[in-house]
Amino acid sequence: MICEDARRRIGAEPGVTSRELADHLRDCHACVAFQLEMITLDAHIRRALQEPPAIARARRRLPAQRTWALAASVVLALAATLAVWALRTDNSLAHDVVAHVVAEPQSWADTDAVSEAALDAVLRKSGVILGATPYSVVYARSCWFRGHYVPHLVVHTAHSLATVLILRNETVTTRESFHEDGLYGVIVPGTRGSIAVLAANGAQLDELADRMLLAVRSTNAVK
Amino acid sequence: MRNYPSDIPVSSMGGPATTGVEDDVRITRLFESLRPELLRFALWLTRDRALAEDVVQESLLRAWRSREALKDPACSRAWLLTIVRREHARLYERKRLELVSLNEALEHESNAFLSRDDGEVNALRSAILQLPIEYREPLIMQVLGGFSVDEIARELSLSASAVLTRLFRARNKLRTLYGLTPAPDSLGSEEAP
């Protein structure tokens, strides 16, 4: 499979990876980045479609009975939303992580390694340093997430790209895997806080998370 | 296995006499519960609220008349969405619809829209609405309806590769909105990928 075919396939079904495509992606970082861009774009499309388009108001006046029915359905929808909100659990951390990553699609586009100084600056802002890893960091930003600045990194592994969020203020008790908006992810508990790792496919996510967990250390200069 | 409304007797009138009252109540509730989703689907297809409401109304009527064809209630969503899509297509076959400037329509509504949503999603919605129907329809069926490529192909009477091409082109057009470079598209026909 050549890149053009791979991109057509990805563009048609961003979340689907056939064996042939997987073989291509193993050796083509550019297509991996393209897939991740398309997955994030698809998440935006999905959200955009969730609401009806705001064009063309009803030309006809609603009969009173239908107006009441509409009002009742709005009340019911609000009640349902409140119920869901009330029952919200810490699982929403995974949802928030995905939402954050999807909102930053440009993070997948960088291919050059971030300078050590730039990476260090991002990490120190959150009071951490990164020890040796086999991965090259191609994106590093300090992002506002749930009331704190967190390091948002994208790393090149041997075969893919993965996002890493170092969440020092988010405690989880157990390792949690998830799949949302076409992204696979895992959140692992650390000595302080947790680390979230996301990628377009779930292979080797756990290994990557474990390596990052070992590499992330606290500094004394916590701000 | 999904039910497909291919077995709907389009011109049939009246419901089957053998359906029990309880079943009818159950199926009415089921249809009503899916109505908002059907309307949203129809709105994205028609780009016109009044037309979408007509399409949904007509679709529910057709579905009701053919309710015996719905063998598995778990498939009702896909079944009804397919009926809505067909009703929309039928509408185009029956009459040439009045063309409305989409830009004007969007402009007309933009203030209310922007007040409750961010500009980026708004821009994406506008872009989706402006996609030609041959690209918008499979995209909406896939993303909103949850249909597979094969199912879309069957429904639109296209080959799977043609559907893949249309889906690719739809997303490729939307990529530019995000400042992303569109992927090369050297396909002359829809059959290549």
Short mmCIF file of C-alpha atoms in Angstrom, two decimals:
data_model
loop_
_atom_site.label_atom_id
_atom_site.label_comp_id
_atom_site.label_asym_id
_atom_site.label_seq_id
_atom_site.Cartn_x
_atom_site.Cartn_y
_atom_site.Cartn_z
CA MET A 1 0.00 0.00 0.00
CA ILE A 2 1.30 3.44 -0.89
CA CYS A 3 0.71 6.63 1.09
CA GLU A 4 -1.99 7.92 -1.26
CA ASP A 5 -4.03 4.73 -0.88
CA ALA A 6 -3.48 4.72 2.86
CA ARG A 7 -4.73 8.28 3.17
CA ARG A 8 -7.80 7.60 1.09
CA ARG A 9 -8.58 4.63 3.30
CA ILE A 10 -8.01 6.67 6.46
CA GLY A 11 -10.06 9.58 5.10
CA ALA A 12 -12.98 7.27 4.45
CA GLU A 13 -12.87 5.44 7.77
CA PRO A 14 -10.47 7.17 10.20
CA GLY A 15 -11.06 4.74 13.03
CA VAL A 16 -10.72 1.55 11.00
CA THR A 17 -7.32 -0.02 10.51
CA SER A 18 -7.14 -3.00 8.20
CA ARG A 19 -4.17 -5.36 8.32
CA GLU A 20 -2.82 -3.85 5.11
CA LEU A 21 -3.12 -0.34 6.48
CA ALA A 22 -1.56 -1.37 9.78
CA ASP A 23 1.44 -2.75 7.86
CA HIS A 24 1.82 0.57 6.08
CA LEU A 25 1.45 2.61 9.26
CA ARG A 26 4.21 0.66 10.95
CA ASP A 27 6.72 2.22 8.59
CA CYS A 28 5.14 5.56 7.76
CA HIS A 29 5.03 8.17 10.49
CA ALA A 30 3.53 10.75 8.16
CA CYS A 31 0.47 8.56 7.58
CA VAL A 32 0.19 7.88 11.30
CA ALA A 33 0.07 11.63 11.87
CA PHE A 34 -2.53 11.91 9.09
CA GLN A 35 -4.64 9.22 10.75
CA LEU A 36 -4.51 11.00 14.08
CA GLU A 37 -5.48 14.27 12.45
CA MET A 38 -8.42 12.56 10.78
CA ILE A 39 -9.49 10.89 14.02
CA THR A 40 -9.55 14.25 15.77
CA LEU A 41 -11.35 15.86 12.84
CA ASP A 42 -13.89 13.05 12.93
CA ALA A 43 -14.53 13.66 16.60
CA HIS A 44 -15.28 17.30 15.74
CA ILE A 45 -17.57 16.22 12.91
CA ARG A 46 -19.41 13.87 15.26
CA ARG A 47 -19.90 16.67 17.75
CA ALA A 48 -20.96 19.09 15.07
CA LEU A 49 -23.61 16.65 13.86
CA GLN A 50 -24.95 15.97 17.33
CA GLU A 51 -27.00 19.13 17.17
CA PRO A 52 -29.39 19.82 14.33
CA PRO A 53 -28.15 22.48 11.94
CA ALA A 54 -29.31 25.96 12.87
CA ILE A 55 -30.83 26.82 9.55
CA ALA A 56 -34.31 27.43 8.39
CA ARG A 57 -36.71 27.86 11.24
CA ALA A 58 -40.02 26.09 10.99
CA ARG A 59 -42.20 27.90 8.50
CA ARG A 60 -45.35 26.79 10.19
CA ARG A 61 -46.65 27.89 13.52
CA LEU A 62 -46.73 25.02 15.95
CA PRO A 63 -50.18 24.08 17.23
CA ALA A 64 -50.63 24.66 20.95
CA GLN A 65 -50.67 20.94 21.68
CA ARG A 66 -47.34 20.43 19.93
CA THR A 67 -45.89 23.44 21.72
CA TRP A 68 -46.76 21.83 25.05
CA ALA A 69 -45.35 18.54 23.86
CA LEU A 70 -42.18 20.32 22.84
CA ALA A 71 -41.95 22.05 26.21
CA ALA A 72 -42.47 18.74 27.98
CA SER A 73 -39.77 17.08 25.93
CA VAL A 74 -37.36 19.92 26.73
CA VAL A 75 -38.07 19.49 30.43
CA LEU A 76 -37.55 15.74 30.12
CA ALA A 77 -34.31 16.25 28.23
CA LEU A 78 -33.07 18.66 30.89
CA ALA A 79 -34.02 16.21 33.62
CA ALA A 80 -32.19 13.43 31.81
CA THR A 81 -29.12 15.64 31.37
CA LEU A 82 -29.15 16.54 35.06
CA ALA A 83 -29.50 12.89 35.99
CA VAL A 84 -26.53 11.96 33.84
CA TRP A 85 -24.54 14.83 35.30
CA ALA A 86 -25.41 13.76 38.84
CA LEU A 87 -24.34 10.20 38.12
CA ARG A 88 -21.08 11.35 36.53
CA THR A 89 -18.12 9.48 37.97
CA ASP A 90 -14.38 9.89 37.82
CA ASN A 91 -14.56 8.09 34.47
CA SER A 92 -15.11 11.54 33.06
CA LEU A 93 -11.37 12.05 33.46
CA ALA A 94 -10.88 9.83 30.42
CA HIS A 95 -13.56 11.79 28.58
CA ASP A 96 -11.91 15.11 29.49
CA VAL A 97 -8.52 13.82 28.40
CA VAL A 98 -9.91 12.77 25.00
CA ALA A 99 -11.77 16.06 24.62
CA HIS A 100 -8.58 17.97 25.36
CA VAL A 101 -6.50 16.00 22.88
CA VAL A 102 -9.15 16.24 20.18
CA ALA A 103 -9.30 20.00 20.67
CA GLU A 104 -5.60 20.27 19.86
CA PRO A 105 -5.31 18.53 16.46
CA GLN A 106 -2.21 20.53 15.55
CA SER A 107 -0.36 18.50 18.18
CA TRP A 108 -0.20 15.61 15.72
CA ALA A 109 1.26 17.66 12.91
CA ASP A 110 4.75 18.32 14.30
CA THR A 111 7.44 15.93 13.23
CA ASP A 112 10.63 17.57 14.48
CA ALA A 113 11.91 16.78 17.92
CA VAL A 114 11.28 19.48 20.51
CA SER A 115 14.45 21.08 21.86
CA GLU A 116 15.56 19.99 25.31
CA ALA A 117 15.21 23.52 26.62
CA ALA A 118 11.62 23.85 25.37
CA LEU A 119 10.66 20.46 26.79
CA ASP A 120 12.32 21.26 30.09
CA ALA A 121 10.43 24.54 30.34
CA VAL A 122 7.08 22.82 29.79
CA LEU A 123 7.83 20.11 32.33
CA ARG A 124 9.22 22.41 35.02
CA LYS A 125 6.11 24.55 34.87
CA SER A 126 4.31 21.53 36.31
CA GLY A 127 7.14 20.55 38.64
CA VAL A 128 8.38 17.49 36.78
CA ILE A 129 11.40 16.37 34.80
CA LEU A 130 11.61 13.57 32.28
CA GLY A 131 14.27 10.91 32.52
CA ALA A 132 15.53 8.86 29.61
CA THR A 133 12.93 7.22 27.36
CA PRO A 134 13.30 5.53 23.97
CA TYR A 135 10.87 8.06 22.52
CA SER A 136 11.40 11.31 20.72
CA VAL A 137 9.19 14.18 21.92
CA VAL A 138 7.80 16.04 18.90
CA TYR A 139 5.29 18.27 20.67
CA ALA A 140 5.36 19.83 24.13
CA ARG A 141 2.93 22.40 25.50
CA SER A 142 1.85 23.40 28.92
CA CYS A 143 -1.93 23.14 28.79
CA TRP A 144 -4.65 24.30 31.15
CA PHE A 145 -6.54 21.16 32.14
CA ARG A 146 -9.03 20.86 35.02
CA GLY A 147 -7.64 23.86 36.84
CA HIS A 148 -3.92 23.16 36.44
CA TYR A 149 -1.17 23.46 33.90
CA VAL A 150 -0.22 19.99 32.68
CA PRO A 151 2.49 18.91 30.26
CA HIS A 152 0.91 17.82 26.97
CA LEU A 153 3.46 15.84 24.98
CA VAL A 154 3.37 13.91 21.72
CA VAL A 155 6.02 11.25 21.41
CA HIS A 156 7.29 9.27 18.48
CA THR A 157 7.53 5.60 19.29
CA ALA A 158 9.14 3.10 16.98
CA HIS A 159 5.93 2.62 15.03
CA SER A 160 3.50 5.34 15.95
CA LEU A 161 2.67 8.64 17.59
CA ALA A 162 1.19 8.89 21.05
CA THR A 163 -0.03 11.70 23.27
CA VAL A 164 1.07 11.83 26.88
CA LEU A 165 -0.57 14.03 29.51
CA ILE A 166 1.18 14.21 32.86
CA LEU A 167 -1.61 14.74 35.36
CA ARG A 168 -0.05 15.42 38.75
CA ASN A 169 -3.33 16.62 40.21
CA GLU A 170 -5.53 13.78 38.99
CA THR A 171 -5.45 10.74 41.22
CA VAL A 172 -6.71 7.40 39.96
CA THR A 173 -6.62 4.22 41.97
CA THR A 174 -6.29 1.71 39.16
CA ARG A 175 -5.16 1.55 35.57
CA GLU A 176 -8.04 2.48 33.30
CA SER A 177 -8.19 1.73 29.59
CA PHE A 178 -10.68 3.45 27.32
CA HIS A 179 -11.64 3.95 23.69
CA GLU A 180 -13.41 7.14 22.74
CA ASP A 181 -13.70 9.26 19.62
CA GLY A 182 -11.50 6.82 17.73
CA LEU A 183 -8.63 7.14 20.19
CA TYR A 184 -7.35 4.38 22.45
CA GLY A 185 -6.08 5.42 25.83
CA VAL A 186 -4.92 4.38 29.24
CA ILE A 187 -4.65 6.31 32.49
CA VAL A 188 -2.20 4.89 34.99
CA PRO A 189 -1.74 5.88 38.64
CA GLY A 190 1.64 7.36 39.56
CA THR A 191 3.35 8.16 42.84
CA ARG A 192 1.82 11.58 42.46
CA GLY A 193 -1.17 11.98 40.22
CA SER A 194 -1.46 9.97 37.05
CA ILE A 195 -0.37 9.77 33.43
CA ALA A 196 -2.68 9.49 30.42
CA VAL A 197 -1.45 8.02 27.16
CA LEU A 198 -3.50 8.05 23.93
CA ALA A 199 -2.91 6.81 20.41
CA ALA A 200 -4.75 5.82 17.28
CA ASN A 201 -4.33 2.15 18.10
CA GLY A 202 -4.19 0.35 21.38
CA ALA A 203 -1.09 -1.74 20.75
CA GLN A 204 1.75 -1.17 23.20
CA LEU A 205 -0.08 1.62 25.03
CA ASP A 206 0.48 -0.05 28.37
CA GLU A 207 4.18 -0.44 27.74
CA LEU A 208 4.46 3.19 26.72
CA ALA A 209 2.54 4.32 29.80
CA ASP A 210 4.77 2.24 32.07
CA ARG A 211 7.92 3.67 30.52
CA MET A 212 6.65 7.23 30.87
CA LEU A 213 5.63 6.54 34.44
CA LEU A 214 9.17 5.45 35.25
CA ALA A 215 10.69 8.42 33.43
CA VAL A 216 8.61 11.19 35.04
CA ARG A 217 10.04 12.53 38.29
CA SER A 218 9.19 15.44 40.54
CA THR A 219 11.35 18.50 40.93
CA ASN A 220 11.52 20.59 44.05
CA ALA A 221 10.63 23.70 42.15
CA VAL A 222 6.91 23.05 41.99
CA LYS A 223 4.99 26.13 40.98
CA MET B 1 -28.90 -8.89 11.38
CA ARG B 2 -30.56 -5.63 10.53
CA ASN B 3 -33.99 -5.19 9.09
CA TYR B 4 -33.96 -3.18 5.93
CA PRO B 5 -37.02 -1.52 4.60
CA SER B 6 -36.56 -3.07 1.22
CA ASP B 7 -39.48 -5.23 2.13
CA ILE B 8 -41.69 -2.23 2.80
CA PRO B 9 -44.66 -2.22 0.49
CA VAL B 10 -44.29 1.46 -0.33
CA SER B 11 -47.77 1.84 -1.70
CA SER B 12 -49.51 -0.20 0.93
CA MET B 13 -52.21 1.47 2.97
CA GLY B 14 -53.37 0.64 6.43
CA GLY B 15 -51.68 -1.52 9.06
CA PRO B 16 -51.81 -5.23 9.47
CA ALA B 17 -54.87 -6.35 11.32
CA THR B 18 -53.09 -9.00 13.32
CA THR B 19 -50.88 -6.72 15.39
CA GLY B 20 -51.89 -6.66 19.02
CA VAL B 21 -52.82 -3.45 20.80
CA GLU B 22 -49.92 -3.82 23.23
CA ASP B 23 -47.49 -4.24 20.39
CA ASP B 24 -48.88 -1.16 18.73
CA VAL B 25 -48.50 0.88 21.90
CA ARG B 26 -44.95 -0.39 22.31
CA ILE B 27 -44.01 0.40 18.76
CA THR B 28 -45.61 3.85 18.94
CA ARG B 29 -43.53 4.64 21.99
CA LEU B 30 -40.45 3.31 20.27
CA PHE B 31 -41.03 5.47 17.21
CA GLU B 32 -41.71 8.55 19.32
CA SER B 33 -38.56 8.01 21.36
CA LEU B 34 -36.54 7.96 18.14
CA ARG B 35 -38.29 10.91 16.58
CA PRO B 36 -35.77 13.59 17.71
CA GLU B 37 -32.93 11.56 16.27
CA LEU B 38 -34.81 11.04 13.01
CA LEU B 39 -35.52 14.75 12.80
CA ARG B 40 -31.87 15.64 13.36
CA PHE B 41 -30.86 13.17 10.65
CA ALA B 42 -33.47 14.61 8.29
CA LEU B 43 -32.40 18.17 9.06
CA TRP B 44 -28.82 17.43 8.05
CA LEU B 45 -30.09 15.88 4.83
CA THR B 46 -32.71 18.44 3.87
CA ARG B 47 -31.19 21.61 5.38
CA ASP B 48 -34.76 22.79 5.89
CA ARG B 49 -36.78 22.37 9.06
CA ALA B 50 -40.23 22.29 7.54
CA LEU B 51 -39.10 19.82 4.92
CA ALA B 52 -37.35 17.68 7.51
CA GLU B 53 -40.48 17.55 9.64
CA ASP B 54 -42.49 16.47 6.61
CA VAL B 55 -39.94 13.79 5.77
CA VAL B 56 -39.99 12.44 9.33
CA GLN B 57 -43.76 12.53 9.50
CA GLU B 58 -44.10 10.66 6.22
CA SER B 59 -41.38 8.20 7.25
CA LEU B 60 -43.07 7.40 10.55
CA LEU B 61 -46.32 6.86 8.71
CA ARG B 62 -44.63 4.48 6.30
CA ALA B 63 -42.89 2.72 9.17
CA TRP B 64 -46.16 2.36 11.03
CA ARG B 65 -47.86 0.84 8.01
CA SER B 66 -44.99 -1.59 7.64
CA ARG B 67 -44.39 -2.25 11.31
CA GLU B 68 -44.66 -5.99 10.85
CA ALA B 69 -41.49 -5.84 8.78
CA LEU B 70 -39.59 -4.74 11.86
CA LYS B 71 -38.69 -8.15 13.18
CA ASP B 72 -36.14 -7.04 15.76
CA PRO B 73 -36.88 -3.86 17.77
CA ALA B 74 -33.16 -3.50 18.43
CA CYS B 75 -32.79 -2.69 14.74
CA SER B 76 -35.48 -0.04 14.78
CA ARG B 77 -33.08 2.91 14.76
CA ALA B 78 -31.25 1.82 11.62
CA TRP B 79 -34.53 0.75 10.06
CA LEU B 80 -36.16 4.13 10.65
CA LEU B 81 -33.08 6.09 9.58
CA THR B 82 -33.08 4.16 6.33
CA ILE B 83 -36.75 4.96 5.78
CA VAL B 84 -36.02 8.65 6.43
CA ARG B 85 -33.18 8.61 3.93
CA ARG B 86 -35.38 6.94 1.33
CA GLU B 87 -38.21 9.34 1.96
CA HIS B 88 -35.81 12.22 1.46
CA ALA B 89 -34.58 10.70 -1.81
CA ARG B 90 -38.16 10.10 -2.87
CA LEU B 91 -38.95 13.74 -2.26
CA TYR B 92 -36.27 14.73 -4.73
CA GLU B 93 -37.62 12.28 -7.24
CA ARG B 94 -41.19 13.51 -6.88
CA LYS B 95 -40.59 17.20 -7.25
CA ARG B 96 -37.85 19.60 -8.00
CA LEU B 97 -37.31 21.37 -4.72
CA GLU B 98 -37.08 25.11 -4.47
CA LEU B 99 -33.45 26.13 -4.21
CA VAL B 100 -32.62 28.38 -1.28
CA SER B 101 -29.35 30.22 -0.87
CA LEU B 102 -27.63 28.37 1.93
CA ASN B 103 -25.41 31.35 2.66
CA GLU B 104 -28.46 33.51 3.21
CA ALA B 105 -30.10 30.90 5.39
CA LEU B 106 -26.97 30.50 7.47
CA GLU B 107 -26.49 34.23 7.73
CA HIS B 108 -30.08 34.65 8.78
CA GLU B 109 -29.61 32.31 11.69
CA SER B 110 -26.00 32.93 12.53
CA ASN B 111 -26.50 35.30 15.45
CA ALA B 112 -28.66 32.94 17.46
CA PHE B 113 -26.39 30.09 16.53
CA LEU B 114 -23.16 31.79 17.49
CA SER B 115 -24.57 32.84 20.82
CA ARG B 116 -24.81 29.23 21.98
CA ASP B 117 -21.87 27.65 20.32
CA ASP B 118 -18.27 28.31 19.53
CA GLY B 119 -17.17 29.58 16.20
CA GLU B 120 -15.14 26.52 15.27
CA VAL B 121 -18.04 24.08 15.54
CA ASN B 122 -20.24 26.62 13.81
CA ALA B 123 -17.82 26.83 10.92
CA LEU B 124 -17.67 23.05 10.69
CA ARG B 125 -21.46 22.77 10.66
CA SER B 126 -21.65 25.34 7.90
CA ALA B 127 -19.02 23.46 5.94
CA ILE B 128 -20.88 20.16 6.34
CA LEU B 129 -24.10 21.79 5.18
CA GLN B 130 -22.35 23.14 2.12
CA LEU B 131 -20.99 19.78 1.09
CA PRO B 132 -22.74 18.50 -2.04
CA ILE B 133 -25.41 15.95 -1.20
CA GLU B 134 -23.39 13.10 -2.72
CA TYR B 135 -20.69 13.71 -0.08
CA ARG B 136 -22.89 14.93 2.77
CA GLU B 137 -25.29 12.01 2.65
CA PRO B 138 -22.79 9.15 3.13
CA LEU B 139 -20.92 11.17 5.76
CA ILE B 140 -24.08 11.76 7.77
CA MET B 141 -25.12 8.14 7.35
CA GLN B 142 -21.73 6.97 8.60
CA VAL B 143 -21.10 9.41 11.44
CA LEU B 144 -24.62 10.15 12.64
CA GLY B 145 -26.41 7.01 11.53
CA GLY B 146 -23.65 4.55 12.39
CA PHE B 147 -23.97 2.75 9.05
CA SER B 148 -21.03 0.73 7.76
CA VAL B 149 -19.54 1.35 4.33
CA ASP B 150 -21.22 -1.78 2.98
CA GLU B 151 -24.58 -0.71 4.36
CA ILE B 152 -24.23 2.75 2.85
CA ALA B 153 -23.22 1.22 -0.46
CA ARG B 154 -26.26 -1.01 -0.45
CA GLU B 155 -28.55 1.84 0.47
CA LEU B 156 -27.18 4.27 -2.11
CA SER B 157 -26.83 1.60 -4.80
CA LEU B 158 -23.11 2.27 -5.08
CA SER B 159 -20.05 0.08 -4.87
CA ALA B 160 -18.20 0.03 -1.55
CA SER B 161 -15.19 1.65 -3.20
CA ALA B 162 -17.36 4.51 -4.49
CA VAL B 163 -18.65 5.07 -0.97
CA LEU B 164 -15.09 5.06 0.39
CA THR B 165 -14.13 7.68 -2.16
CA ARG B 166 -17.09 9.89 -1.30
CA LEU B 167 -16.36 9.64 2.41
CA PHE B 168 -12.70 10.43 1.82
CA ARG B 169 -13.58 13.45 -0.32
CA ALA B 170 -16.11 14.72 2.21
CA ARG B 171 -13.55 14.67 5.00
CA ASN B 172 -10.83 15.97 2.76
CA LYS B 173 -12.94 19.05 2.02
CA LEU B 174 -13.49 19.58 5.74
CA ARG B 175 -9.77 19.26 6.53
CA THR B 176 -9.05 22.67 5.09
CA LEU B 177 -11.26 24.22 7.74
CA TYR B 178 -8.75 23.17 10.32
CA GLY B 179 -5.82 24.55 8.42
CA LEU B 180 -4.81 21.02 7.50
CA THR B 181 -3.44 20.22 4.09
CA PRO B 182 -5.94 18.18 2.05
CA ALA B 183 -4.66 14.77 1.03
CA PRO B 184 -3.90 14.40 -2.68
CA ASP B 185 -6.99 13.34 -4.61
CA SER B 186 -6.02 12.20 -8.05
CA LEU B 187 -9.04 9.95 -8.45
CA GLY B 188 -10.93 10.55 -11.63
CA SER B 189 -13.74 8.18 -10.81
CA GLU B 190 -15.15 6.90 -7.55
CA GLU B 191 -14.14 3.33 -8.12
CA ALA B 192 -10.43 3.48 -7.55
CA PRO B 193 -9.62 3.02 -3.85
#
